[in-house]
Coordinates of C-alpha atoms in Angstrom, one line a residue:
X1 CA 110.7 60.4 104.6
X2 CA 114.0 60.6 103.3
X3 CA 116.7 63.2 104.6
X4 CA 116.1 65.6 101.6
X5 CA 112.6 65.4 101.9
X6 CA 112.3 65.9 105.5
X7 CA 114.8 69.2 105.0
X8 CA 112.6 70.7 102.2
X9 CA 109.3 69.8 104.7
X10 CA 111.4 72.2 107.3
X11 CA 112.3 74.4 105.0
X12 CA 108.2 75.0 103.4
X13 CA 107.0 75.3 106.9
X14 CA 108.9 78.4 107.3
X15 CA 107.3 80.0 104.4
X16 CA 104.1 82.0 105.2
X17 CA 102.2 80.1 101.8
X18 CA 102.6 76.6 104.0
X19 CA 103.0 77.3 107.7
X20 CA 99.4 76.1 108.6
X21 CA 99.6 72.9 106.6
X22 CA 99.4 69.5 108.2
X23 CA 102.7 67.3 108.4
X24 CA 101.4 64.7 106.0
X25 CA 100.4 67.9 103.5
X26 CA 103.6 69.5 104.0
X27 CA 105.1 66.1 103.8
X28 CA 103.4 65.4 100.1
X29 CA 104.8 68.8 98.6
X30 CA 108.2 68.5 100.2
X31 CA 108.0 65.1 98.0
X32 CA 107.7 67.6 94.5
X33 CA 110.2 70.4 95.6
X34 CA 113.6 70.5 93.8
X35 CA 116.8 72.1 94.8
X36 CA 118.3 75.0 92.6
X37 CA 121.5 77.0 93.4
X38 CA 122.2 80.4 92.3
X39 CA 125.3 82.9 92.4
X40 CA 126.2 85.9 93.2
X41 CA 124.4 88.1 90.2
X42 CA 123.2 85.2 88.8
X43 CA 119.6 86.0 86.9
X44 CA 116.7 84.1 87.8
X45 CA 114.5 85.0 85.6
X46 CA 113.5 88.1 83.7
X47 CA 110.3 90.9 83.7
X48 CA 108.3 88.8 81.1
X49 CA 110.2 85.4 80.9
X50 CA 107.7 82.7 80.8
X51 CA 106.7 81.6 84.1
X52 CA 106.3 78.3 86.1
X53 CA 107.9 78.0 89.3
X54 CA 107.8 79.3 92.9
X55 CA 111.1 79.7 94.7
X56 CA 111.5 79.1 98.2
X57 CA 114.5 80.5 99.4
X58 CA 117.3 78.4 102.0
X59 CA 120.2 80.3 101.8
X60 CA 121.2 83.6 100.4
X61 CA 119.4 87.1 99.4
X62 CA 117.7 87.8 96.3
X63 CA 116.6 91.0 94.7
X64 CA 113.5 91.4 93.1
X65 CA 113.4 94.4 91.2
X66 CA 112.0 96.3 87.5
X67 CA 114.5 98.4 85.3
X68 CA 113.2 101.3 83.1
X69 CA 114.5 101.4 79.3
X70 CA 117.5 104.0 80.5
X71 CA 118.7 101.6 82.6
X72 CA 117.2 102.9 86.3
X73 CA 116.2 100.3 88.6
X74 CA 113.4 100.4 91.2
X75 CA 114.0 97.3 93.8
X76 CA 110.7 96.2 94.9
X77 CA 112.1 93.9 97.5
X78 CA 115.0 91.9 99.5
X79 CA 114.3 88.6 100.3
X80 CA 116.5 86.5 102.4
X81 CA 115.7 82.7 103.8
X82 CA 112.6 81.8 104.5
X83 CA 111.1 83.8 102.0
X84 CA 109.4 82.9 98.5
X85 CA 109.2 84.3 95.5
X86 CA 107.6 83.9 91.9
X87 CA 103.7 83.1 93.4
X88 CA 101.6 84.9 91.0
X89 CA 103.1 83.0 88.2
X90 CA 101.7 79.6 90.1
X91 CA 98.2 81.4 90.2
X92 CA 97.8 83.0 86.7
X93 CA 100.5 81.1 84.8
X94 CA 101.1 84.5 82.8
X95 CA 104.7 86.2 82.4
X96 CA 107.0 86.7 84.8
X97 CA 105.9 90.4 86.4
X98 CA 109.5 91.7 87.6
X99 CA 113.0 90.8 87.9
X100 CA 114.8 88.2 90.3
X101 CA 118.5 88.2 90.6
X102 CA 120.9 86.5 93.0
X103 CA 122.8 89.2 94.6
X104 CA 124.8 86.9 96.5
X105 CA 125.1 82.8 96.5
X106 CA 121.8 81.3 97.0
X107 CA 119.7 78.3 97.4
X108 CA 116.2 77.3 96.7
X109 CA 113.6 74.9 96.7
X110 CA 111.3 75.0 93.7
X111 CA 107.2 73.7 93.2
X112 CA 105.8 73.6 90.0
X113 CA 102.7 75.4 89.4
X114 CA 101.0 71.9 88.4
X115 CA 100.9 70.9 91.8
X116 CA 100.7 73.5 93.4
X117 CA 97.4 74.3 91.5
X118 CA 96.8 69.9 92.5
X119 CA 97.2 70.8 95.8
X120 CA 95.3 73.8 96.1
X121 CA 92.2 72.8 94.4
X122 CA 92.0 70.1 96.8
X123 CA 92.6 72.2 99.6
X124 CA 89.9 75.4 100.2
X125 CA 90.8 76.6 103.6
X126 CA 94.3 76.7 102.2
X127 CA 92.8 78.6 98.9
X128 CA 91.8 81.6 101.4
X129 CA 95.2 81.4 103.6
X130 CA 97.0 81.9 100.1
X131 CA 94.5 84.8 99.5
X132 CA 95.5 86.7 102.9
X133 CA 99.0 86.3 102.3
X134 CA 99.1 88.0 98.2
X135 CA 96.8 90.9 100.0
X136 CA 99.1 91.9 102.3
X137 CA 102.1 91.7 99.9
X138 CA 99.8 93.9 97.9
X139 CA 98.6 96.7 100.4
X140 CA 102.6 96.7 101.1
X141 CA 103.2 97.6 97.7
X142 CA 100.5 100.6 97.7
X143 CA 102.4 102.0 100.2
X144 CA 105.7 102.0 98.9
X145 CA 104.0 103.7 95.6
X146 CA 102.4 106.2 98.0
X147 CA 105.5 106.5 100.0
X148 CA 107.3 108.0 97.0
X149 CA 105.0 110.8 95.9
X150 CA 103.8 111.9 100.4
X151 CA 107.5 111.2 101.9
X152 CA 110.7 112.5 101.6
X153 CA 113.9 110.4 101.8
X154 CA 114.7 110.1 105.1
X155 CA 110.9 109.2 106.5
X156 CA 111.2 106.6 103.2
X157 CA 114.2 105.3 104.7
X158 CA 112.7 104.8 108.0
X159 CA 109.6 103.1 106.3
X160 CA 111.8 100.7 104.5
X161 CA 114.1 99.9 107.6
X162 CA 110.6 99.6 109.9
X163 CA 109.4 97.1 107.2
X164 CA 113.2 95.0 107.2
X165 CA 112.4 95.0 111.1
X166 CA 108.7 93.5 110.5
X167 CA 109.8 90.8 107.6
X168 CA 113.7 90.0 108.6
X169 CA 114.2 91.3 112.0
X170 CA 115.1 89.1 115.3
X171 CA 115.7 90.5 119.1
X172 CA 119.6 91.6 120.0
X173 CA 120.9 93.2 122.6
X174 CA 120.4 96.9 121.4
X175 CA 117.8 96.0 119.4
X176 CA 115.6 94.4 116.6
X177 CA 118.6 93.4 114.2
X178 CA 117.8 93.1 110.5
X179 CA 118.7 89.5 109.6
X180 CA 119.8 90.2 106.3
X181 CA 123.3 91.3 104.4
X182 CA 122.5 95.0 103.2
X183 CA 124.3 97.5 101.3
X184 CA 123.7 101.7 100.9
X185 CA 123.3 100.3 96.7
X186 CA 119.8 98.1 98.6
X187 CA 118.8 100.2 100.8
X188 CA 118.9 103.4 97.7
X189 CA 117.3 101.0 95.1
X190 CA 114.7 99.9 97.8
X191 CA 113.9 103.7 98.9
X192 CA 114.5 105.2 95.0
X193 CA 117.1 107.8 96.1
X194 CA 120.5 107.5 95.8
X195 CA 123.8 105.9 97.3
X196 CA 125.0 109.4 98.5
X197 CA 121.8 110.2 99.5
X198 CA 121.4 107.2 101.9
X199 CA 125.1 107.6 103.5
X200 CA 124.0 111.0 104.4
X201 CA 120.4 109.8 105.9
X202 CA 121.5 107.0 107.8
X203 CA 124.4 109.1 109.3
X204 CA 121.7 111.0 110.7
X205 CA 119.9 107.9 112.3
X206 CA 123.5 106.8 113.5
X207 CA 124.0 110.5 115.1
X208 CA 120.8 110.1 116.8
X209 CA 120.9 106.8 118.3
X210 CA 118.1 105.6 116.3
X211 CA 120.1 102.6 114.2
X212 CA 123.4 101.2 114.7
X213 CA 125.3 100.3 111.3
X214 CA 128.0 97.6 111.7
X215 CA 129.4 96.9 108.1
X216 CA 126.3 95.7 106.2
X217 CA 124.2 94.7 109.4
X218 CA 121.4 97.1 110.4
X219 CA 119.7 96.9 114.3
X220 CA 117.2 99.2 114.9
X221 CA 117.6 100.7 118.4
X222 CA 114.3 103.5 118.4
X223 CA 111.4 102.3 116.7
X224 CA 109.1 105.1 117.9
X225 CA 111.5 108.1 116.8
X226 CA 111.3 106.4 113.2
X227 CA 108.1 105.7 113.7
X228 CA 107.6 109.8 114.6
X229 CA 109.9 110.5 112.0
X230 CA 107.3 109.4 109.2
X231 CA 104.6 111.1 110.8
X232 CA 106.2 114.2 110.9
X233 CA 106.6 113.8 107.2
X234 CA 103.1 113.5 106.2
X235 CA 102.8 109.2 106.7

């Protein structure tokens, strides 16, 4: 296995789609994957582009998101390394079904949905660990739909920053830090307030101990009193 290859095989196994593979599968996709670098603002593909690819990200943050016809933007997601991206267009090969966009330099490995579709057919148990994986991703997208219409802004906040915790988050001293490089911009776009609106919420968790903000890194120091907070607010 050659030194690209065996980096790509690390790189799949941290992706949630592969984990559970064998070395010698992981090994014989790592053989297909190709490198593709992105910057800052840099479009990956559109809502409807044709479709093709999954993108597995190794470096970087990317935004997936849908814009109304006036402009607005709803951010369905922030993904950061480790994560993937474009999956339903390597199970249904229809349009692309949102927005990805680079929002700072980035690097990926790509599969084509040829052999991913290969490998899958040949591979049941790995059919149903696919499954498990697009269910969750779709239960968490119920509840950010829900979230807008039952909470208001600051119990959505804490949602979104308990979810960044779950997906992104690793053990610091104070905390569970969220391994990825937010702004207010994110964090409004992810919520579906607005910039101001955010400053003012998280000076409230900052006030109350329950966050600590150092430039664009988030650590979560009180899970239960966000966890209480969204209660409280009817979640």
């Amino acid at each position: 296995m050659t030194s690209t290859t065996h980096t790509a095989a690390e790189a799949l196994k941290t992706v949630p789609f592969f984990s559970n593979l064998s070395r010698d599968d992981v090994g014989a996709l790592a053989d297909r994957l190709i490198i593709r670098r992105f910057g800052t603002n840099q479009i990956i593909f559109h809502l409807g582009d044709p479709a093709g690819l999954l993108y597995i990200i190794t470096d970087g943050k990317i935004k997936i998101s849908h814009s109304s016809a006036d402009g607005q933007e709803a951010v369905l997601a922030i993904l950061g390394a480790g994560d993937f991206f474009g999956e339903l267009a390597l199970l249904d090969d229809s349009p692309r079904s949102a927005t990805a966009e680079a929002i700072e330099s980035t690097e990926t490995l790509t599969l084509h949905r040829d052999d991913f579709l290969s490998f899958l057919d040949n591979n049941p148990a790995f059919a149903r660990h696919v499954l498990n994986i697009l269910a969750r991703r779709i239960r968490h997208l119920n509840k950010q739909i829900s979230d807008i219409f039952f909470l208001d802004l600051p119990a959505r906040l804490a949602r979104t920053l308990l979810w960044l915790g779950e997906q992104h988050g690793r053990p610091g001293e104070k905390g569970v830090v969220i391994n990825l490089s937010l702004t207010q911009t994110d964090l409004a776009e992810m919520t579906g307030a607005t910039r101001v609106s955010i400053n003012k919420a998280l000076g409230r968790f900052r006030r109350s101990g329950w966050v600590l903000v150092q430039g664009r890194q988030l650590t979560i120091l009180n899970q239960e009193a966000l966890e209480r907070l969204i209660e409280i607010s009817g979640g």
